[in-house]
XYZ file of C-alpha atoms in Angstrom:
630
model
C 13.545 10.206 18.196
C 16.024 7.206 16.961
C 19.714 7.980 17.195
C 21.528 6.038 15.085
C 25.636 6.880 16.526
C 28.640 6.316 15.164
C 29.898 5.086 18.377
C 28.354 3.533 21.712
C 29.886 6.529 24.181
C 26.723 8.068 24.664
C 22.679 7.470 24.587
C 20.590 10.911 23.660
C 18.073 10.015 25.962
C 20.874 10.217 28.625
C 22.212 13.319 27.449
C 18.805 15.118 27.458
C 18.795 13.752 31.016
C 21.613 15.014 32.106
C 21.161 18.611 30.658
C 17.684 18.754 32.315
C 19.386 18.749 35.740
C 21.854 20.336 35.275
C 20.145 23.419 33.743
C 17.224 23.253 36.677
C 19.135 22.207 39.650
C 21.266 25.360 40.211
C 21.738 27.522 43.720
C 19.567 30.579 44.561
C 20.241 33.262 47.211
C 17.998 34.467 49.474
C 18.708 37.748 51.705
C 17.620 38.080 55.045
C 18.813 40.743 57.478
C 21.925 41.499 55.119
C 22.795 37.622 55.352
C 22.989 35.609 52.442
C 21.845 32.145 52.872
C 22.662 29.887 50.420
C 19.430 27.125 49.615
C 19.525 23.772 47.400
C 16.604 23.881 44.966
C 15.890 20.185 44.409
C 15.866 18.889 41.023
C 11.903 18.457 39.695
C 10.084 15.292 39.173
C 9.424 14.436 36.001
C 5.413 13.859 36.279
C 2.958 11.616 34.731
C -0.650 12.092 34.202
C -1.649 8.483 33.838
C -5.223 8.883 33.701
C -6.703 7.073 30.895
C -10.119 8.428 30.310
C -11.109 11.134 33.006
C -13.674 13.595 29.931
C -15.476 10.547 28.699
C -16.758 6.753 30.063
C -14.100 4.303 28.543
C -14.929 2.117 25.620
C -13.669 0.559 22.529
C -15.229 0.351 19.279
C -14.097 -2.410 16.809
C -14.976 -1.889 13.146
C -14.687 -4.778 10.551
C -13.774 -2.680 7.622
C -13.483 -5.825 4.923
C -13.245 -9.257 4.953
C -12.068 -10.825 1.400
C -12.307 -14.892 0.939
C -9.067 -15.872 -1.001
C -9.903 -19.026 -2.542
C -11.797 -17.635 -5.773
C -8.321 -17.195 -7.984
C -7.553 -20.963 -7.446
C -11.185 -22.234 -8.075
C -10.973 -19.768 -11.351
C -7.616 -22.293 -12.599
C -8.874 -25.417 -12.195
C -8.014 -27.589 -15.247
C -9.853 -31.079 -14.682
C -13.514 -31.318 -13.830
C -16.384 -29.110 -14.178
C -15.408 -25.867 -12.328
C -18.576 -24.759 -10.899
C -16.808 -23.575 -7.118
C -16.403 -20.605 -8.363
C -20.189 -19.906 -8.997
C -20.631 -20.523 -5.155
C -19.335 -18.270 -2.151
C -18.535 -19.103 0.975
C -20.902 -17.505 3.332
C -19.571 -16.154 6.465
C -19.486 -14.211 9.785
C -17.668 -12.752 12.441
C -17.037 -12.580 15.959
C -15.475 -10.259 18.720
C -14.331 -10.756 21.939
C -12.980 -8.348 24.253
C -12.056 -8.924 27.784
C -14.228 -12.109 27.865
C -17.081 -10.324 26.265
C -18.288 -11.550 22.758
C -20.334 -10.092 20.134
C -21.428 -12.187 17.557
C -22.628 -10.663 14.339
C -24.328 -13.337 12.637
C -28.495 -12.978 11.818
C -27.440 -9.041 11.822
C -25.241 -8.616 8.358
C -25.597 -9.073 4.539
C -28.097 -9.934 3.099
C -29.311 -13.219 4.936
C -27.870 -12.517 8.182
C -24.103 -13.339 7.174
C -21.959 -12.376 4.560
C -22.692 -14.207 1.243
C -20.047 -13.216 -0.889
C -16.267 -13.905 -2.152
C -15.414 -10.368 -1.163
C -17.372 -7.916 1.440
C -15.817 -4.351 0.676
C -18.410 -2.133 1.269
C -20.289 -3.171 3.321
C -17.981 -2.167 6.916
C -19.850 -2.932 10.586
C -18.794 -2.664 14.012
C -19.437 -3.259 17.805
C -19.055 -1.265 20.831
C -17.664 -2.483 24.457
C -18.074 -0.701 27.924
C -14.267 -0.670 29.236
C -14.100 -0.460 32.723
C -12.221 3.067 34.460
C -8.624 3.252 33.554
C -8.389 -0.217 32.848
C -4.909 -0.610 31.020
C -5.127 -3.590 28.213
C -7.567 -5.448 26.517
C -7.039 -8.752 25.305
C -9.414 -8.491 22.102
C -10.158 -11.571 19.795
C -11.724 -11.323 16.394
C -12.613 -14.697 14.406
C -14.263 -15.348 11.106
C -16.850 -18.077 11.145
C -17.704 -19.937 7.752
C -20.491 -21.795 7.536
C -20.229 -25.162 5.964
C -22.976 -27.165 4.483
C -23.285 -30.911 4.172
C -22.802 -33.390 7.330
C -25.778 -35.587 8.372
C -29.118 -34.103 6.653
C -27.210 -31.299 4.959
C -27.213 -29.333 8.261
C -24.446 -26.750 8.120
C -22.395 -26.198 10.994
C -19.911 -23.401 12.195
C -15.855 -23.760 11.106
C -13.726 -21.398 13.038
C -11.343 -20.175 9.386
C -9.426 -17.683 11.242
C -8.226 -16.322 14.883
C -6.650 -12.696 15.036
C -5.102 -12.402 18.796
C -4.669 -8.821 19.733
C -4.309 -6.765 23.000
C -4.952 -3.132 23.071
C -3.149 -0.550 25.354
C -5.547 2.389 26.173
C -2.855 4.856 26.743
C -0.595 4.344 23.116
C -4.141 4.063 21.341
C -2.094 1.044 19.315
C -2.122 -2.611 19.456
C -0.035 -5.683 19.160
C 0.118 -9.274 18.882
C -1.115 -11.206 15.458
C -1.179 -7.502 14.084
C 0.861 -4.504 14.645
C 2.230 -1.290 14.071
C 4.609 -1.690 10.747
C 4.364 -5.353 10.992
C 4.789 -6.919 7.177
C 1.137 -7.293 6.283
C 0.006 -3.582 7.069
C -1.737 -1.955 10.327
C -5.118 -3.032 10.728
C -4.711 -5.913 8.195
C -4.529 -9.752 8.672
C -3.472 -12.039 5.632
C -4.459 -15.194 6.480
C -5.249 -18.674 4.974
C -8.166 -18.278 4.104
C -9.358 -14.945 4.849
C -7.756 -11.495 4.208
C -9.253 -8.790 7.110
C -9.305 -5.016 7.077
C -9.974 -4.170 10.643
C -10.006 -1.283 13.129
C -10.074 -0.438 16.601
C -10.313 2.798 18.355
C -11.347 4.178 22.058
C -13.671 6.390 23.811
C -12.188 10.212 23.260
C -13.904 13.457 24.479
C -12.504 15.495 21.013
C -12.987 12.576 18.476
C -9.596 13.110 17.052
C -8.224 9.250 17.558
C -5.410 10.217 19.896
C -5.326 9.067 23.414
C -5.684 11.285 26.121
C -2.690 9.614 27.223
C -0.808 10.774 24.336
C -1.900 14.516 24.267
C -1.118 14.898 27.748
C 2.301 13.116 28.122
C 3.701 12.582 24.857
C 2.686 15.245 22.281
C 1.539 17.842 25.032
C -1.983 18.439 22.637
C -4.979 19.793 24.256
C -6.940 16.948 24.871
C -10.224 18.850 24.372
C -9.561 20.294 21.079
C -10.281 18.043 17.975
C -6.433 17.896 16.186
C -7.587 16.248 13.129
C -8.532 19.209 12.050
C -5.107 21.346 13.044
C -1.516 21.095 11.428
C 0.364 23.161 13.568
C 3.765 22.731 11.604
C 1.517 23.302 8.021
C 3.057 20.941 6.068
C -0.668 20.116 4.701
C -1.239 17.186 7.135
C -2.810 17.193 10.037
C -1.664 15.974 13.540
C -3.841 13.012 13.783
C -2.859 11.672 10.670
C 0.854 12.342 11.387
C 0.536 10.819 14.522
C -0.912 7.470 13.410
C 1.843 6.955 11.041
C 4.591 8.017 13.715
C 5.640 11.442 11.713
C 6.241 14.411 13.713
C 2.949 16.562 14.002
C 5.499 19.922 14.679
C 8.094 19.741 12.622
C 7.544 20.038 8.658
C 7.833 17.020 6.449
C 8.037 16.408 2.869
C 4.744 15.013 2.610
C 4.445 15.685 -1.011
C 7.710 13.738 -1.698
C 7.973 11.240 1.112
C 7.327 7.755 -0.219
C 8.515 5.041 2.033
C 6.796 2.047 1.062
C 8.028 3.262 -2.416
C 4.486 2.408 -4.430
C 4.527 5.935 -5.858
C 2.137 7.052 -3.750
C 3.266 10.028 -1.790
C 2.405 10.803 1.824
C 0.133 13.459 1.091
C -1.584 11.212 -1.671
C -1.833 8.277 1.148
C -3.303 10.490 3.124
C -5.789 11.863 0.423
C -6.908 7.830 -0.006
C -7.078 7.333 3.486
C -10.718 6.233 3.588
C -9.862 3.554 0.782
C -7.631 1.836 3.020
C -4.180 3.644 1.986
C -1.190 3.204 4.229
C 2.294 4.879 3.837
C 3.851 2.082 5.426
C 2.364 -0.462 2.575
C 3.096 -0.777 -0.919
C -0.432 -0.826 -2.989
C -1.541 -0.480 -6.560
C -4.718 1.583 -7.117
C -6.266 1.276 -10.291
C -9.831 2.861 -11.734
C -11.909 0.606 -14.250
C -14.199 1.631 -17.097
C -16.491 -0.297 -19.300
C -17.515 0.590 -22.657
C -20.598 0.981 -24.047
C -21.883 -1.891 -26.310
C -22.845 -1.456 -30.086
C -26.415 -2.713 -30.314
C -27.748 -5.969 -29.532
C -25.188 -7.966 -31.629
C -22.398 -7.360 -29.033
C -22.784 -9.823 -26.455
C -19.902 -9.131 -24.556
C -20.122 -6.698 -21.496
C -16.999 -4.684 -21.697
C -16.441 -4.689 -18.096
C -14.109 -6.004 -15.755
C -15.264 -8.895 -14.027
C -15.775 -9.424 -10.258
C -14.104 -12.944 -10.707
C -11.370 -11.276 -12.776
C -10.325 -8.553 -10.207
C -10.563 -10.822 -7.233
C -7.649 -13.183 -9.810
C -5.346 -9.706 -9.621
C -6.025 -8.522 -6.215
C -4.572 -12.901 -4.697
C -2.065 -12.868 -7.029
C -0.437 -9.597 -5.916
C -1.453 -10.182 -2.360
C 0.577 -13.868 -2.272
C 3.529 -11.147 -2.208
C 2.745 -8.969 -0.043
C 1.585 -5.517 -2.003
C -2.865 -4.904 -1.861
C -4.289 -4.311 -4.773
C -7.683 -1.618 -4.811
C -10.166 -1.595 -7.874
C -12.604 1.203 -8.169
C -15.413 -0.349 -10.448
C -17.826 2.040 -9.178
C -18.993 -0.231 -6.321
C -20.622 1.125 -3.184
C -17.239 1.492 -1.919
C -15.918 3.886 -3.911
C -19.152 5.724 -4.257
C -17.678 9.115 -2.794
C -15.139 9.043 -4.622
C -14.790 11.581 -7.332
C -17.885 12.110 -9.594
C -15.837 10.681 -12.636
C -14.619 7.558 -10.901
C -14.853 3.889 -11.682
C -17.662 2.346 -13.306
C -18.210 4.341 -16.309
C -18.815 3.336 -19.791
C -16.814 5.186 -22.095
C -18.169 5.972 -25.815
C -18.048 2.543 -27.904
C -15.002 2.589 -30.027
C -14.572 -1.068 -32.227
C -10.836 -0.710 -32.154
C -8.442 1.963 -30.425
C -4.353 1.548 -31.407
C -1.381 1.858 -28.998
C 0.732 3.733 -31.405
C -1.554 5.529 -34.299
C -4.133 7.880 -33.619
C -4.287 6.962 -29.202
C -8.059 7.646 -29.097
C -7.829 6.493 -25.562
C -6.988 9.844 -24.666
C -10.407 11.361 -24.483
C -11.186 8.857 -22.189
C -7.843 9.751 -19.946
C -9.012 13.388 -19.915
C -12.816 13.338 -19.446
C -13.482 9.950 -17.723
C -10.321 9.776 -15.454
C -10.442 12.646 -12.786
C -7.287 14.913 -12.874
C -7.050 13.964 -8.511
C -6.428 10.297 -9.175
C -3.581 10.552 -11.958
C -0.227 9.657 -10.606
C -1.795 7.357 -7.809
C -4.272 5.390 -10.121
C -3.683 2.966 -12.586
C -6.768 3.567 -15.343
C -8.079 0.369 -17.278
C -10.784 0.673 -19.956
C -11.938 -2.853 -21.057
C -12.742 -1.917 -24.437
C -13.861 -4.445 -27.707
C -10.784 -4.627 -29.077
C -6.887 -4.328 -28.170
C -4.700 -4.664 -25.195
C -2.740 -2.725 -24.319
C -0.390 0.012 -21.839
C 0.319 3.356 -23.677
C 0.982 6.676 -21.754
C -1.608 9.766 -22.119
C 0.507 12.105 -20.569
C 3.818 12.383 -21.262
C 5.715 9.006 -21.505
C 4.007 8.198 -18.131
C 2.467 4.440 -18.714
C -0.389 4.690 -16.525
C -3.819 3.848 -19.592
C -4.651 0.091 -20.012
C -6.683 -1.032 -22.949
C -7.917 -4.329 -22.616
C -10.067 -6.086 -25.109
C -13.338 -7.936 -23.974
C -15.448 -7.514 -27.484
C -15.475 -11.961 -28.835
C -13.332 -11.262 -31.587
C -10.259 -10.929 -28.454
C -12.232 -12.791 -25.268
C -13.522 -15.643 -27.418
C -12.103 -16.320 -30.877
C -8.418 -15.250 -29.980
C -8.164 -17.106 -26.192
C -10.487 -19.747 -27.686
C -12.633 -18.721 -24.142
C -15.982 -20.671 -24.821
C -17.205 -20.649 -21.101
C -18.189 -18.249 -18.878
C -15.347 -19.305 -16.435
C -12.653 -19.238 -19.527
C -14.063 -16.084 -20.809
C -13.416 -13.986 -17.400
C -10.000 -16.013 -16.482
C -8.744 -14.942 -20.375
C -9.563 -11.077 -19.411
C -8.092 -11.631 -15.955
C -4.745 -12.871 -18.100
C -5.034 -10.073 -20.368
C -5.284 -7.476 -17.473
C -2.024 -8.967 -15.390
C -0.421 -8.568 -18.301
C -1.137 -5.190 -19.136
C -0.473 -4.304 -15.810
C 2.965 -5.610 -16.028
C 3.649 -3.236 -18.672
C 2.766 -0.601 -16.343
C 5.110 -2.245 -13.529
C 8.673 -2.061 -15.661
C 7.925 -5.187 -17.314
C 8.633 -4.455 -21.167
C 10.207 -5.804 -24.001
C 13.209 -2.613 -24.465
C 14.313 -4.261 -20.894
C 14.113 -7.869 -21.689
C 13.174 -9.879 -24.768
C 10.859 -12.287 -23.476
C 8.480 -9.441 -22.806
C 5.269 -9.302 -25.302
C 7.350 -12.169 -27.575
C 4.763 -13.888 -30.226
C 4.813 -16.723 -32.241
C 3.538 -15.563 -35.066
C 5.619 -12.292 -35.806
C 9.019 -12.142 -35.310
C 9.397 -9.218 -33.260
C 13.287 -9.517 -33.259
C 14.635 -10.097 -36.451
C 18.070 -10.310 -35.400
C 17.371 -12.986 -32.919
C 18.623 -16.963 -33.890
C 15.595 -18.917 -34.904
C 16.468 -20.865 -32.138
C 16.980 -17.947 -29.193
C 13.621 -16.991 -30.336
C 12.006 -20.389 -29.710
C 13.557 -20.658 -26.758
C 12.233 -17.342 -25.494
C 9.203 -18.283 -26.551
C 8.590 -21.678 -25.151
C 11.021 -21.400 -21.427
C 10.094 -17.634 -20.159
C 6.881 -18.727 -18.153
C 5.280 -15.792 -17.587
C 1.833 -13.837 -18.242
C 3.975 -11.169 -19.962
C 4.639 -13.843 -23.252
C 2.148 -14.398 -25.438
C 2.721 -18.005 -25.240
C 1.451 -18.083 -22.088
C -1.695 -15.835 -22.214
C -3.117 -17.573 -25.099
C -2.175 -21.208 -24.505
C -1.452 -21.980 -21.091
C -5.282 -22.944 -19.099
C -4.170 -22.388 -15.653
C -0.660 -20.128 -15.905
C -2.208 -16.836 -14.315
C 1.698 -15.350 -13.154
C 4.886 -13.654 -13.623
C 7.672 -15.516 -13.810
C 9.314 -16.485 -10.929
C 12.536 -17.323 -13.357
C 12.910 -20.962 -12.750
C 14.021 -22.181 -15.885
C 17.318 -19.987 -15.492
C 18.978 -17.314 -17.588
C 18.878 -15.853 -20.052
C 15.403 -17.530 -21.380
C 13.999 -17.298 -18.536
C 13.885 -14.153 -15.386
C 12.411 -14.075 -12.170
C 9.496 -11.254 -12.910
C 8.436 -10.175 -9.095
C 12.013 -8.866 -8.069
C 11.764 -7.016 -11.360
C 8.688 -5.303 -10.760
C 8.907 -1.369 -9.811
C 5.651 0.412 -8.262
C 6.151 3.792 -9.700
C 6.300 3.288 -13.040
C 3.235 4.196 -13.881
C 4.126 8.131 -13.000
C 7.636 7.963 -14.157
C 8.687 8.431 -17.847
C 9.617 5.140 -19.485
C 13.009 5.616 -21.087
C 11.814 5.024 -25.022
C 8.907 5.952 -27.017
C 6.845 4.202 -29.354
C 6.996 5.575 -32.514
C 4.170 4.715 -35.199
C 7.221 4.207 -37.510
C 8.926 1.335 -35.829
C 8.093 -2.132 -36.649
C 9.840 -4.200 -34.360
C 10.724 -3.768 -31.070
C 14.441 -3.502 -32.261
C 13.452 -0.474 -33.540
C 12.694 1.297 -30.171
C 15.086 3.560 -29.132
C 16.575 3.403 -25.431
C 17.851 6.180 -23.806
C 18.199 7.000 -20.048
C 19.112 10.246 -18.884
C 18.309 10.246 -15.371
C 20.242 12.239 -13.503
C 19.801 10.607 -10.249
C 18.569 12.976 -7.403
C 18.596 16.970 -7.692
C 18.028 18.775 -4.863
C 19.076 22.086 -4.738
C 20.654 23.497 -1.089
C 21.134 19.551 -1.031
C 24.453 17.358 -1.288
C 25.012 13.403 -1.879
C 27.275 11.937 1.234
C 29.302 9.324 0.497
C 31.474 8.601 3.447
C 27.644 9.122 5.836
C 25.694 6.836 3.532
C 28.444 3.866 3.779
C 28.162 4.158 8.037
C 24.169 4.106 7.827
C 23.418 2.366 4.661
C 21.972 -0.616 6.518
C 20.196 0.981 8.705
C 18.377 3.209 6.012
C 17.588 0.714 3.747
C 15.492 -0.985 6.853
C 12.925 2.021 6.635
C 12.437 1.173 2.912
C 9.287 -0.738 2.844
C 9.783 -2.628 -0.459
C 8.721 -6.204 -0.957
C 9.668 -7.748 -3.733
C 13.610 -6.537 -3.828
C 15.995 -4.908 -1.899
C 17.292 -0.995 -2.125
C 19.899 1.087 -2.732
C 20.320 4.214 -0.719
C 21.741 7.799 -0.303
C 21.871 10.586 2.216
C 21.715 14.016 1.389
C 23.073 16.288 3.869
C 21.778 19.978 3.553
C 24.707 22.273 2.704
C 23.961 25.009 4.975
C 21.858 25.193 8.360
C 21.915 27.414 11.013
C 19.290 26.096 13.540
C 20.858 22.340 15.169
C 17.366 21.573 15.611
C 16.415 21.620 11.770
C 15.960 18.731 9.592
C 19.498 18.601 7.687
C 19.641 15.221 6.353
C 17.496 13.525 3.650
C 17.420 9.655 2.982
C 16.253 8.161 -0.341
C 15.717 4.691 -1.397
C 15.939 3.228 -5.266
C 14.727 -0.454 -5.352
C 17.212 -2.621 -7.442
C 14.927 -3.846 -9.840
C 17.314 -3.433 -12.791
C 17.043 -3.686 -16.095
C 13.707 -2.598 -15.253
C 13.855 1.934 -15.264
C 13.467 3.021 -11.471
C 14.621 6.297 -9.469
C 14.974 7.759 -6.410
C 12.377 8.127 -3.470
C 12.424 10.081 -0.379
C 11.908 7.702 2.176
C 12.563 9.835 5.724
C 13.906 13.199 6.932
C 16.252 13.446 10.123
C 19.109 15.112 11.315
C 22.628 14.646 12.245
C 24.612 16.290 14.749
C 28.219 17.436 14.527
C 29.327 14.049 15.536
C 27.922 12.496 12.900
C 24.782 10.949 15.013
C 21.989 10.409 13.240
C 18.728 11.140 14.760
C 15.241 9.803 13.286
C 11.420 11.047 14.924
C 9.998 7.700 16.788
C 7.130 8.268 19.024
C 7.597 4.925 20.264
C 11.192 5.371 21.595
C 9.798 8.765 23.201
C 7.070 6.526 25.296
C 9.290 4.459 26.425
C 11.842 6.954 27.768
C 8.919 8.500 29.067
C 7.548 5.706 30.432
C 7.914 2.068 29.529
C 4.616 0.533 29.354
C 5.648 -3.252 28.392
């Protein structure tokens, strides 16, 4: 439990202290004879079982979930020369070493013995180590090996491309070190030069629920012989092993269908529904479903498909700022998923429309399962058009994007294979952007053309200027004519012609309403009209505190996980409550990401005393007052 306090007079862990003697060191009376004889009942000692692994032997298991080579978006932009490094993978392996011990994978994966291949996903491995009796800590390595060809004779030889340093404590279950518990990459993730890793390590546990004997016994006071990934004793819908992973307490009910505190618009109880796929409520991620199309006889030459080259472009460029990226294209991966997922080809349509007619629809209802709206993202790379529209609503989640030659070739003037899947990668980060906040009713650069005059009130010259100094993906200028420009703006040729895109961009827009509609009458974009009624948060039982939010604003906006921008915050204090030990305080987070439409998100539950103390759940502070391990 943090306590946050407005004043340094007292610790809670102190108090608690204090209260447990008092309460169990009292006087009894014992009669003897008719004599009373008073007797001093010593105050318990607090006990710890420190055994480690008494059901089971003691080992650790280290799974390599994904390994992702990041050098494909920058071979994809080269401008001078030939351009062929992109037609040739590194090929790669790894290695684990725990407590001296190494395991070397290579001969024993892929398809030759290593991995061949600019991105693994799918195809996760793993080694097991004996651990020796209540041993502590492990020191744990894991490196990926590249092999590089050339050198005398064109023998290849070994390059060590990355180290990950860890040590494991047997009794937390958690680790530390070049990866960590909320650290800013995500748990059981390494970014690093060259390589991005997906990783996991676990222990030896008689009822296969992931939490440390350790831990039942002394901290959550679990049976450790009963599986609890399959209880939820405070039924809030998730269940203890989950909520103890991600430091939420497994008896006491939380919001999980409204907590959000990486603010992606991905709710706890979604993260935890995408769990397998790598989902973490501590990391902001986009998760978006692909579709081809069919093709219309042996004249179209164009597969209407995504392209590996293209999403490995989307999933860099997001990654260089710290929020994953997760395509469903129907690869092994994602292969139980639901039986609608990625990878479908949708009815052959030769053009679809944005505004008139939004045939796209049928696809949203009978090729996009009904589980995935609201956390996906759904792109169809049709023959012609690109673009975001909603399906539902005014909710912005359906991409269009155009892969047929009139669009890929003759428009982008893409006459290699290499320029062909770079202009569909362009055409997809755009579209994308749309579905991010990024549109022209919140800044004019947005979807400007040369060609049409989509603001007829603007100076000949503001328009040109528009045109030719915001450097971003989202102008045309830029998607058609620029070879190598594969970005959002990062605003450096200054106001107002130019804005930084990234701080701009808002997660959950593609399940909020966006705040004007298209209609098929408008022509321009002057012709939209903007209005934003949001009423900010309405809770009922529920009331907005001022004076508390000013004490602990700084402090709250820390457990926003947001990483393009900073937040705004508010606490709601609960109007009435009868039981001190209830939840009576609720903290939400708004990114400022203005002009761009955003709202509120519930970001934690907690309580405050009559003092005005705040007091968060934090397993971690509850080891250590139980017993510092470091």
């Amino acid at each position: 439990m943090i306590q946050f306090k407005t004043d340094d007079k007292f610790m809670i862990g102190a108090a608690i202290f204090i209260g447990f003697i008092v309460v169990l060191s009292g006087f009894y009376y014992v009669f003897y004879d008719g004599a009373q004889t008073e007797t001093v009942k010593e105050p318990p000692i607090v006990m710890i079982n420190d055994q480690i692994s008494p059901y089971t032997n003691q080992g650790l298991i280290v799974e390599m979930l994904r390994i992702r080579n990041r050098g494909l978006m920058d071979h994809m932009l080269i401008k001078i020369g030939p351009g062929k490094e992109w037609k040739n993978p590194p090929s790669y392996f790894w290695i684990a070493t725990v407590d001296g011990k190494e395991g070397n994978v290579e001969g024993n994966v892929g398809k030759t013995g290593v991995f061949s291949e600019w991105d693994n996903i799918g195809n996760e491995n793993h080694m097991s180590f004996f651990i020796e009796e209540e041993q502590a800590i492990s020191g744990i390595t894991l490196k990926i090996i590249e092999k590089s060809s050339g050198g005398l004779f064109g023998v290849s030889s070994d390059v060590e491309k990355e180290a990950i340093h860890l040590s494991y404590d047997y009794r937390t279950g958690r680790w530390s070190g070049d990866d960590s518990f909320k650290d800013k990459d995500g748990y059981g993730h390494y970014l690093g030069e060259t390589y991005e890793v997906w990783f996991n390590l676990y222990q030896s546990d008689y009822d296969h629920d992931g939490i440390p004997y350790w831990i039942e016994e002394n901290v959550l006071k679990t049976d450790p012989t009963v599986d609890d990934s399959k209880l939820d004793p405070d039924n809030d819908g998730i269940p203890t092993s989950w909520e103890w992973k991600w430091e939420y307490d497994p008896f006491v009910w939380d919001d999980h269908e409204n907590l959000d505190p990486d603010i992606d618009g991905i709710e706890n109880s979604e993260e935890y529904m995408m769990k397998k796929w790598f989902a973490n409520p501590h990391q902001p991620e986009i998760f978006i479903e692909t579709d081809g199309m069919e093709q219309n006889g042996f004249l179209d030459l164009a597969p209407h498909e995504l392209p590996m080259e293209a999403q490995q472009m989307i999933i860099e460029r997001f990654a260089q700022h710290g929020i994953w990226v997760y395509i469903d294209d129907g690869g092994d991966f994602w292969k139980d998923g639901p039986n609608n997922g990625g990878g479908e080809l949708v009815p052959y349509h030769k053009q679809l429309s944005d505004v008139t007619g939004k045939e796209s629809l049928s696809f949203y209802k009978h090729y996009f399962a009904d589980e995935r709206k609201g956390i996906f993202r759904y792109i169809v790379m049709g023959n012609e058009g690109g673009f975001n529209n909603p399906c539902s609503y005014n909710t912005f989640d359906m991409i269009i994007v155009g892969t047929g030659l009139k669009d890929s070739v003759m428009k982008r003037s893409a006459f290699t294979p290499r320029a062909y899947k770079v202009g569909i990668a362009k055409v997809s980060l755009h579209e994308l952007g749309h579905s991010l906040g990024l549109v022209p009713v919140t800044y004019p650069g947005n979807d400007i053309l040369g060609a049409v005059k989509r603001y007829p009130s603007m100076t000949d010259e503001e328009y040109e200027r528009y045109l030719f100094e915001y450097h971003s993906i989202m102008n045309y200028q830029y998607i058609y004519r620029d070879e190598v420009l594969f970005d959002y703006s990062d605003g450096s040729n200054g106001a107002p012609y130019d804005q930084n895109d990234w701080p701009l961009l808002y997660l959950p827009t593609h399940q909020v309403d966006m705040v004007s509609y298209e209609e098929p009458v408008d022509e321009t974009f002057e012709d939209f009209e903007v209005v934003d009624d949001y009423p900010g948060v309405i809770y009922k039982g529920w009331s907005y505190d001022k004076n508390l939010t000013g004490v602990y604003e700084n402090k709250c906006k820390e457990i926003a996980i947001v990483k393009n921008t900073d937040v705004t915050v508010q606490m709601f204090v609960k109007d009435e409550f009868d039981n001190e030990s209830d939840r009576n305080v609720r903290i939400y987070a708004m990114p400022n990401v203005a002009p761009t439409n955003a709202k509120y998100s519930l970001i934690t539950e907690g309580y405050i005393d009559s003092e005005n103390n705040l007091f968060l759940y934090s397993i971690d502070e509850m080891i250590d007052e139980l017993h510092p391990l470091h």
